[in-house]
CSV table of C-alpha atoms and ligand atoms in Angstrom, one decimal:
chain,number,residue,atom,x,y,z
A,1425,UNK,CA,-26.2,-3.2,-4.0
A,1426,UNK,CA,-24.5,-0.2,-6.3
A,1427,UNK,CA,-27.5,2.0,-5.6
A,1428,UNK,CA,-27.2,1.7,-1.6
A,1429,UNK,CA,-25.5,3.1,1.1
A,1430,UNK,CA,-21.8,2.4,2.6
A,1431,UNK,CA,-23.1,1.1,5.8
A,1432,UNK,CA,-25.8,-1.3,3.8
A,1433,UNK,CA,-24.0,-2.1,1.6
A,1434,UNK,CA,-21.5,-3.3,4.2
A,1435,UNK,CA,-24.2,-5.5,6.4
A,1436,UNK,CA,-26.1,-7.3,2.9
A,1437,UNK,CA,-23.1,-8.0,1.0
A,1438,UNK,CA,-22.4,-11.6,0.2
A,1439,UNK,CA,-25.2,-12.4,2.1
A,1440,UNK,CA,-28.2,-15.5,0.4
A,1441,UNK,CA,-31.4,-14.7,0.7
A,1442,UNK,CA,-32.7,-17.6,3.0
A,1443,UNK,CA,-35.4,-20.4,2.6
A,1444,UNK,CA,-37.7,-21.5,5.5
A,1445,UNK,CA,-36.1,-22.2,7.9
A,1446,UNK,CA,-32.1,-21.7,6.8
A,1447,UNK,CA,-29.8,-19.6,9.5
A,1448,UNK,CA,-30.3,-16.5,8.7
A,1449,UNK,CA,-26.5,-16.0,9.7
A,1450,UNK,CA,-24.9,-19.4,8.0
A,1451,UNK,CA,-21.9,-20.3,9.7
A,1452,UNK,CA,-18.0,-21.5,8.0
A,1453,UNK,CA,-18.1,-24.4,5.7
A,1454,UNK,CA,-15.5,-26.5,7.3
A,1455,UNK,CA,-15.2,-29.1,5.0
A,1456,UNK,CA,-11.7,-29.6,3.2
A,1457,UNK,CA,-14.5,-32.3,0.7
A,1458,UNK,CA,-17.5,-32.1,-0.7
A,1459,UNK,CA,-19.9,-34.9,-2.4
A,1460,UNK,CA,-19.0,-35.5,-6.1
A,1461,UNK,CA,-22.0,-38.0,-6.4
A,1462,UNK,CA,-21.9,-41.8,-7.8
A,1463,UNK,CA,-21.8,-40.0,-11.5
A,1464,UNK,CA,-20.1,-37.2,-13.9
A,1465,UNK,CA,-22.3,-34.2,-12.1
A,1466,UNK,CA,-20.2,-31.7,-9.7
A,1467,UNK,CA,-21.6,-29.4,-7.5
A,1468,UNK,CA,-19.4,-26.1,-7.1
A,1469,UNK,CA,-17.0,-27.5,-4.5
A,1470,UNK,CA,-15.1,-30.9,-4.8
A,1471,UNK,CA,-12.2,-29.7,-2.5
A,1472,UNK,CA,-10.8,-26.7,0.5
A,1473,UNK,CA,-8.3,-25.8,-1.7
A,1474,UNK,CA,-10.3,-25.0,-4.8
A,1475,UNK,CA,-13.4,-23.2,-3.0
A,1476,UNK,CA,-15.7,-23.2,-0.5
A,1477,UNK,CA,-19.9,-21.2,0.2
A,1478,UNK,CA,-17.6,-19.3,3.3
A,1479,UNK,CA,-14.8,-17.7,0.8
A,1480,UNK,CA,-17.8,-17.5,-2.1
A,1481,UNK,CA,-20.0,-15.4,0.4
A,1482,UNK,CA,-17.1,-12.8,1.6
A,1483,UNK,CA,-15.3,-12.6,-2.0
A,1484,UNK,CA,-19.4,-11.1,-3.6
A,1485,UNK,CA,-19.6,-8.8,-0.8
A,1486,UNK,CA,-15.8,-7.3,-0.9
A,1487,UNK,CA,-15.9,-7.5,-4.9
A,1488,UNK,CA,-19.1,-5.7,-4.9
A,1489,UNK,CA,-17.6,-3.2,-3.0
A,1490,UNK,CA,-14.8,-2.5,-5.2
A,1491,UNK,CA,-16.6,-3.4,-8.5
A,1492,UNK,CA,-14.5,-6.1,-9.9
A,1493,UNK,CA,-14.1,-10.4,-8.7
A,1494,UNK,CA,-12.5,-10.8,-5.4
A,1495,UNK,CA,-10.2,-13.7,-4.9
A,1496,UNK,CA,-9.6,-14.6,-0.6
A,1497,UNK,CA,-5.9,-15.2,-0.4
A,1498,UNK,CA,-4.1,-16.4,3.1
A,1499,UNK,CA,-2.8,-13.2,3.8
A,1500,UNK,CA,-2.1,-9.6,2.6
A,1501,UNK,CA,1.3,-10.8,1.3
A,1502,UNK,CA,0.0,-14.2,-0.6
A,1503,UNK,CA,-2.6,-11.6,-2.7
A,1504,UNK,CA,0.4,-9.5,-3.8
A,1505,UNK,CA,2.4,-12.8,-4.3
A,1506,UNK,CA,-0.2,-13.9,-6.9
A,1507,UNK,CA,-0.1,-10.8,-8.5
A,1508,UNK,CA,3.2,-11.1,-8.9
A,1509,UNK,CA,3.3,-14.7,-9.4
A,1510,UNK,CA,0.8,-14.0,-12.4
A,1511,UNK,CA,1.6,-10.1,-13.6
A,1512,UNK,CA,5.5,-8.7,-12.8
A,1513,UNK,CA,6.9,-12.1,-15.3
A,1514,UNK,CA,6.7,-9.9,-18.0
A,1515,UNK,CA,8.7,-7.4,-18.3
A,1516,UNK,CA,9.8,-4.4,-15.6
A,1517,UNK,CA,7.4,-4.2,-11.9
A,1518,UNK,CA,7.7,-0.8,-10.5
A,1519,UNK,CA,7.2,-0.5,-7.4
A,1520,UNK,CA,6.8,2.6,-4.2
A,1521,UNK,CA,10.0,2.7,-2.8
A,1522,UNK,CA,7.5,4.7,0.4
A,1523,UNK,CA,5.4,1.4,0.7
A,1524,UNK,CA,4.6,-1.4,2.4
A,1525,UNK,CA,8.2,-2.8,2.7
A,1526,UNK,CA,7.7,-6.6,2.4
A,1527,UNK,CA,6.1,-6.5,-1.4
A,1528,UNK,CA,10.3,-4.9,-2.1
A,1529,UNK,CA,11.1,-7.9,-0.6
A,1530,UNK,CA,8.9,-10.1,-1.8
A,1531,UNK,CA,9.7,-9.3,-5.8
A,1532,UNK,CA,13.9,-9.6,-4.9
A,1533,UNK,CA,13.3,-12.3,-3.8
A,1534,UNK,CA,11.1,-14.0,-6.8
A,1535,UNK,CA,14.4,-12.3,-9.0
A,1536,UNK,CA,11.6,-10.0,-11.0
A,1537,UNK,CA,13.0,-7.2,-12.7
A,1538,UNK,CA,12.0,-4.0,-10.0
A,1539,UNK,CA,12.2,-0.8,-10.4
A,1540,UNK,CA,11.6,2.0,-7.9
A,1541,UNK,CA,9.3,5.7,-7.4
A,1542,UNK,CA,9.2,7.6,-4.1
A,1543,UNK,CA,4.9,7.5,-5.0
A,1544,UNK,CA,5.0,11.5,-4.8
A,1545,UNK,CA,7.1,10.5,-8.0
A,1546,UNK,CA,4.9,8.2,-10.0
A,1547,UNK,CA,2.5,10.1,-12.2
A,1548,UNK,CA,7.0,11.1,-13.9
A,1549,UNK,CA,8.3,7.4,-13.4
A,1550,UNK,CA,10.5,5.5,-16.0
A,1551,UNK,CA,7.7,2.8,-17.1
A,1552,UNK,CA,10.3,1.8,-20.2
A,1553,UNK,CA,10.0,-1.7,-20.6
A,1554,UNK,CA,7.1,-2.1,-17.2
A,1555,UNK,CA,4.2,-5.2,-17.3
A,1556,UNK,CA,3.3,-4.4,-13.9
A,1557,UNK,CA,3.1,-0.7,-12.2
A,1558,UNK,CA,1.7,-1.1,-8.8
A,1559,UNK,CA,1.0,1.9,-6.2
A,1560,UNK,CA,0.0,1.9,-2.8
A,1561,UNK,CA,-1.9,4.9,-1.8
A,1562,UNK,CA,-2.3,6.5,0.8
A,1563,UNK,CA,1.4,5.1,0.9
A,1564,UNK,CA,2.2,3.0,4.1
A,1565,UNK,CA,3.9,4.4,6.1
A,1566,UNK,CA,4.6,8.0,5.1
A,1567,UNK,CA,0.8,8.5,3.7
A,1568,UNK,CA,1.5,10.1,0.4
A,1569,UNK,CA,-0.7,9.7,-2.4
A,1570,UNK,CA,-0.9,9.9,-5.9
A,1571,UNK,CA,-3.3,10.4,-8.9
A,1572,UNK,CA,-4.5,6.6,-9.7
A,1573,UNK,CA,-6.6,7.7,-13.0
A,1574,UNK,CA,-3.2,10.2,-14.5
A,1575,UNK,CA,-1.1,6.9,-13.5
A,1576,UNK,CA,-2.4,4.3,-14.9
A,1577,UNK,CA,-3.8,6.5,-18.3
A,1578,UNK,CA,-0.5,6.5,-18.5
A,1579,UNK,CA,0.9,3.1,-17.9
A,1580,UNK,CA,-1.9,1.5,-20.1
A,1581,UNK,CA,-0.4,3.7,-23.2
A,1582,UNK,CA,3.0,2.0,-21.8
A,1583,UNK,CA,1.3,-0.7,-22.2
A,1584,UNK,CA,1.3,-1.9,-18.1
A,1585,UNK,CA,-1.2,-3.1,-15.7
A,1586,UNK,CA,-2.1,-0.6,-12.8
A,1587,UNK,CA,-2.0,-2.6,-9.2
A,1588,UNK,CA,-3.6,-0.7,-6.1
A,1589,UNK,CA,-2.1,-1.9,-3.0
A,1590,UNK,CA,-5.2,-0.9,-0.9
A,1591,UNK,CA,-5.0,-2.0,2.3
A,1592,UNK,CA,-5.1,1.6,3.8
A,1593,UNK,CA,-8.2,2.8,1.9
A,1594,UNK,CA,-9.9,0.4,2.8
A,1595,UNK,CA,-12.8,-0.8,0.2
A,1596,UNK,CA,-15.0,1.8,1.5
A,1597,UNK,CA,-13.0,4.3,1.3
A,1598,UNK,CA,-11.0,4.0,-2.7
A,1599,UNK,CA,-12.2,2.2,-5.6
A,1600,UNK,CA,-9.0,1.9,-7.8
A,1601,UNK,CA,-10.8,0.0,-10.5
A,1602,UNK,CA,-13.1,2.6,-11.1
A,1603,UNK,CA,-10.3,5.0,-11.1
A,1604,UNK,CA,-8.2,2.9,-13.9
A,1605,UNK,CA,-6.6,0.7,-12.2
A,1606,UNK,CA,-6.3,-3.0,-13.3
A,1607,UNK,CA,-6.2,-4.7,-9.7
A,1608,UNK,CA,-6.7,-4.2,-6.6
A,1609,UNK,CA,-4.8,-5.9,-3.6
A,1610,UNK,CA,-5.1,-5.5,0.2
A,1611,UNK,CA,-4.6,-7.4,2.8
A,1612,UNK,CA,-7.9,-7.8,5.0
A,1613,UNK,CA,-5.6,-7.9,8.5
A,1614,UNK,CA,-6.7,-4.8,8.6
A,1615,UNK,CA,-9.5,-3.2,8.7
A,1616,UNK,CA,-11.8,-5.5,7.0
A,1617,UNK,CA,-12.0,-7.5,9.3
A,1618,UNK,CA,-10.9,-5.3,11.7
A,1619,UNK,CA,-10.7,-6.7,15.6
A,1620,UNK,CA,-7.4,-7.8,15.4
A,1621,UNK,CA,-8.3,-11.8,15.4
A,1622,UNK,CA,-7.4,-12.4,11.4
A,1623,UNK,CA,-4.5,-12.5,8.8
A,1624,UNK,CA,-6.6,-12.5,5.3
A,1625,UNK,CA,-5.9,-11.0,1.6
A,1626,UNK,CA,-7.5,-10.9,-0.6
A,1627,UNK,CA,-6.5,-9.3,-5.0
A,1628,UNK,CA,-10.0,-7.9,-7.9
A,1629,UNK,CA,-9.5,-7.2,-10.8
A,1630,UNK,CA,-12.3,-7.1,-13.8
A,1631,UNK,CA,-10.7,-8.7,-16.6
A,1632,UNK,CA,-12.0,-12.0,-16.3
A,1633,UNK,CA,-9.1,-13.5,-17.2
A,1634,UNK,CA,-6.7,-12.7,-15.1
A,1635,UNK,CA,-9.5,-12.8,-12.2
A,1636,UNK,CA,-9.0,-16.9,-13.5
A,1637,UNK,CA,-5.3,-17.0,-13.3
A,1638,UNK,CA,-5.3,-15.1,-10.3
A,1639,UNK,CA,-7.9,-18.1,-9.3
A,1640,UNK,CA,-5.3,-20.8,-10.1
A,1641,UNK,CA,-2.4,-19.0,-9.0
A,1642,UNK,CA,-4.9,-19.5,-5.5
A,1643,UNK,CA,-5.0,-22.6,-5.8
A,1644,UNK,CA,-1.9,-24.9,-7.1
A,1645,UNK,CA,-0.1,-22.6,-5.5
A,1646,UNK,CA,-2.3,-23.5,-2.1
A,1647,UNK,CA,-1.9,-19.7,0.1
A,1648,UNK,CA,-6.0,-20.5,1.1
A,1649,UNK,CA,-7.6,-19.1,3.9
A,1650,UNK,CA,-9.3,-20.7,6.7
A,1651,UNK,CA,-13.0,-20.8,6.2
A,1652,UNK,CA,-12.7,-19.8,9.4
A,1653,UNK,CA,-10.7,-16.9,9.4
A,1654,UNK,CA,-12.7,-15.8,6.4
A,1655,UNK,CA,-16.6,-16.2,7.8
A,1656,UNK,CA,-14.5,-13.9,10.9
A,1657,UNK,CA,-13.7,-11.7,8.5
A,1658,UNK,CA,-17.0,-11.4,6.5
A,1659,UNK,CA,-18.8,-10.4,10.4
A,1660,UNK,CA,-16.0,-7.7,10.6
A,1661,UNK,CA,-16.8,-6.3,7.3
A,1662,UNK,CA,-20.6,-5.9,8.6
A,1663,UNK,CA,-19.2,-2.9,10.7
A,1664,UNK,CA,-16.2,-1.6,8.4
A,1665,UNK,CA,-19.4,1.4,8.1
A,1666,UNK,CA,-19.5,2.4,10.9
A,1667,UNK,CA,-16.2,1.6,12.2
A,1668,UNK,CA,-14.7,3.7,10.0
A,1669,UNK,CA,-16.8,6.7,11.1
A,1670,UNK,CA,-15.1,6.6,14.4
A,1671,UNK,CA,-11.3,5.9,12.9
A,1672,UNK,CA,-11.4,9.1,10.7
A,1673,UNK,CA,-13.3,11.3,13.7
A,1674,UNK,CA,-10.6,10.1,15.8
A,1675,UNK,CA,-7.9,10.3,13.1
A,1676,UNK,CA,-9.1,14.2,12.6
A,1677,UNK,CA,-9.3,14.9,15.6
A,1678,UNK,CA,-5.7,13.3,17.0
A,1679,UNK,CA,-4.4,14.6,13.9
A,1680,UNK,CA,-5.1,18.4,14.8
A,1681,UNK,CA,-4.4,18.4,19.0
A,1682,UNK,CA,-0.9,16.8,17.3
A,1683,UNK,CA,0.1,19.4,15.5
A,1684,UNK,CA,-1.2,21.8,18.2
A,1685,UNK,CA,1.8,19.9,20.5
A,1686,UNK,CA,5.6,20.9,20.5
A,1687,UNK,CA,6.5,17.7,21.3
A,1688,UNK,CA,4.9,16.2,17.3
A,1689,UNK,CA,5.9,17.1,14.1
A,1690,UNK,CA,5.2,16.5,10.3
A,1691,UNK,CA,2.1,15.8,11.0
A,1692,UNK,CA,0.2,13.9,8.6
A,1693,UNK,CA,-3.4,12.7,8.1
A,1694,UNK,CA,-4.9,13.3,4.1
A,1695,UNK,CA,-8.1,14.5,5.5
A,1696,UNK,CA,-6.4,17.3,6.6
A,1697,UNK,CA,-7.4,20.6,4.1
A,1698,UNK,CA,-4.1,21.9,4.5
A,1699,UNK,CA,-2.5,18.0,4.2
A,1700,UNK,CA,0.6,18.1,1.6
A,1701,UNK,CA,-2.5,15.1,-0.1
A,1702,UNK,CA,-5.2,16.5,0.8
A,1703,UNK,CA,-6.1,17.9,-2.4
A,1704,UNK,CA,-5.7,14.8,-4.2
A,1705,UNK,CA,-6.7,12.1,-1.9
A,1706,UNK,CA,-10.4,14.4,-2.3
A,1707,UNK,CA,-10.1,14.2,-6.2
A,1708,UNK,CA,-10.4,10.7,-5.3
A,1709,UNK,CA,-10.5,8.9,-1.6
A,1710,UNK,CA,-14.2,7.6,-0.8
A,1711,UNK,CA,-13.9,9.3,2.5
A,1712,UNK,CA,-11.3,9.2,5.2
A,1713,UNK,CA,-9.9,6.6,7.6
A,1714,UNK,CA,-8.2,6.3,11.2
A,1715,UNK,CA,-4.4,6.4,9.5
A,1716,UNK,CA,-2.1,9.1,10.5
A,1717,UNK,CA,1.2,9.4,11.1
A,1718,UNK,CA,3.6,12.2,13.2
A,1719,UNK,CA,7.9,12.1,14.4
A,1720,UNK,CA,8.4,12.5,17.3
A,1721,UNK,CA,12.0,14.3,18.7
A,1722,UNK,CA,14.2,10.3,19.0
A,1723,UNK,CA,13.4,6.5,19.5
A,1724,UNK,CA,13.3,7.6,23.7
A,1725,UNK,CA,10.9,9.9,23.0
A,1726,UNK,CA,8.6,7.8,20.7
A,1727,UNK,CA,9.2,5.1,23.8
A,1728,UNK,CA,7.9,7.6,26.9
A,1729,UNK,CA,5.0,8.6,25.0
A,1730,UNK,CA,4.0,4.1,25.0
A,1731,UNK,CA,5.3,4.0,28.1
A,1732,UNK,CA,2.7,7.1,29.3
A,1733,UNK,CA,-0.6,6.1,27.7
A,1734,UNK,CA,-2.8,4.3,28.1
A,1735,UNK,CA,-5.5,3.5,25.7
A,1736,UNK,CA,-2.2,4.1,23.0
A,1737,UNK,CA,-0.9,0.4,22.2
A,1738,UNK,CA,2.4,-0.8,21.2
A,1739,UNK,CA,1.7,-2.5,18.4
A,1740,UNK,CA,2.5,-3.1,14.3
A,1741,UNK,CA,-0.6,-3.9,11.8
A,1742,UNK,CA,-3.6,-1.3,12.0
A,1743,UNK,CA,-7.8,-0.6,11.5
A,1744,UNK,CA,-8.2,-2.2,14.2
A,1745,UNK,CA,-10.5,-1.6,17.6
A,1746,UNK,CA,-7.6,-0.7,19.9
A,1747,UNK,CA,-5.7,2.0,18.8
A,1748,UNK,CA,-2.1,1.2,18.0
A,1749,UNK,CA,1.2,3.2,17.3
A,1750,UNK,CA,3.6,1.5,15.9
A,1751,UNK,CA,7.5,2.9,15.4
A,1752,UNK,CA,8.7,2.2,11.3
A,1753,UNK,CA,12.8,2.4,11.8
A,1754,UNK,CA,12.4,-0.3,13.6
A,1755,UNK,CA,10.6,-2.8,11.0
A,1756,UNK,CA,13.4,-1.4,8.1
A,1757,UNK,CA,11.6,1.6,6.4
A,1758,UNK,CA,13.7,4.5,5.3
A,1759,UNK,CA,12.1,6.9,7.8
A,1760,UNK,CA,12.8,8.9,10.9
A,1761,UNK,CA,14.4,7.2,14.3
A,1762,UNK,CA,10.8,9.4,16.0
A,1763,UNK,CA,8.1,8.5,13.1
A,1764,UNK,CA,5.3,6.5,14.6
A,1765,UNK,CA,1.9,5.3,12.6
A,1766,UNK,CA,-0.7,5.6,14.4
A,1767,UNK,CA,-3.9,3.9,13.6
A,1768,UNK,CA,-6.9,5.9,15.2
A,1769,UNK,CA,-9.5,3.0,17.1
A,1770,UNK,CA,-12.5,3.1,18.5
A,1771,UNK,CA,-12.5,4.6,21.3
A,1772,UNK,CA,-14.0,8.3,22.2
A,1773,UNK,CA,-12.5,10.8,21.1
A,1774,UNK,CA,-12.6,13.0,24.1
A,1775,UNK,CA,-10.8,10.0,26.4
A,1776,UNK,CA,-8.3,9.2,22.9
A,1777,UNK,CA,-7.6,13.2,22.5
A,1778,UNK,CA,-7.0,13.3,26.5
A,1779,UNK,CA,-5.0,10.5,26.6
A,1780,UNK,CA,-2.5,11.4,24.1
A,1781,UNK,CA,-1.9,15.1,24.2
A,1782,UNK,CA,-1.0,13.7,28.1
A,1783,UNK,CA,1.0,11.7,26.5
A,1784,UNK,CA,3.5,14.1,24.4
A,1785,UNK,CA,3.5,16.4,28.0
A,1786,UNK,CA,5.7,13.5,29.4
A,1787,UNK,CA,7.4,13.8,26.2
A,1788,UNK,CA,8.4,16.9,26.8
B,2755,PLP,C1,0.0,-4.9,6.4
B,2755,PLP,C2,-0.1,-4.9,5.0
B,2755,PLP,C3,-0.2,-6.2,3.5
B,2755,PLP,C4,0.6,-7.3,4.0
B,2755,PLP,O1,-0.9,-8.5,5.0
B,2755,PLP,P1,-0.4,-9.0,5.3
B,2755,PLP,O2,-2.8,-9.8,6.1
B,2755,PLP,O3,0.2,-8.6,6.9
B,2755,PLP,O4,-0.2,-10.6,4.7
B,2755,PLP,C5,0.7,-5.5,2.6
B,2755,PLP,N1,0.2,-4.0,1.9
B,2755,PLP,C6,-0.1,-3.6,2.4
B,2755,PLP,C7,0.2,-1.6,2.7
B,2755,PLP,C8,-0.3,-3.6,5.0
B,2755,PLP,O5,-0.5,-2.7,5.3
């Protein structure tokens, strides 16, 4: 499928050719147990914690987009936990100091030896004794980027594996495995499922041995997704190309409007030609997405903005149909109290820009 465009791959990924009379759109397989047969033969499935046909269909679709072997998990954090379990115990784990906060908290909980570095300094980070380097690019919520190919070359020379949290970029926006990374982890709760109704994650790697260990970690640890959630996410993936296109167009228009408004400062969206992250991002990303950030005066100004807006929901998470905004300091991110991560949804661009401009005017 690699020769086809993003839309075609999203619509057809993980689909199989149905026989005559078989469903074109098979539903989720909800069985926890599968028939073993009377003898010693065994089919592809036997127990719902080890495998499920609904999982395999979405794993084939995401793995096809990312260029590796995909394992689904019950959440993005469960995928990151499996990454730490399989790759993080033989040395130091280098994590972004400005990335998703729970990844750092989990590494500490697991007793891993952790070193942190800001995303923009990852290319020069101390890799002595490192077993695993985790990148998050673009980072969440700062939207800084780092050069995946350059860090991967250095990390491999130092004997470390490289994992990229690709949640913000999406499988269409960036292919870290082609840039030299060993593993991709992501939360499919965000843009892949895309409708705000599913919690899901995955890990993808080109290394068959590592893929098997990640799969074993899922079977033994039991952080398995429900087939219904996986089916919903696969349905969501079918429109990822379309949603991303609108979200990126909305983010571009909002970033431009925010920059021109006196109430907002520090507007960051890597797709803007003069954004500090643009050059590296344009080199390694295939397309943009709807996540941007800006800073208002203080906590109260963010409250005024949210109350005055009609379409911007106050909510965490991102990548959904509805535009949403999250004041990140409330979660403990080391950012200004007025920093807002905004996830542009699929509303009409003109409606959204008008709404956000009006809400910014209310901030004075
Ligand atoms: C949301 C998120 C996660 C965690 O994923 P869940 O599905 O919520 O467990 C990990 N990394 C990033 C960058 C995220 O945005």
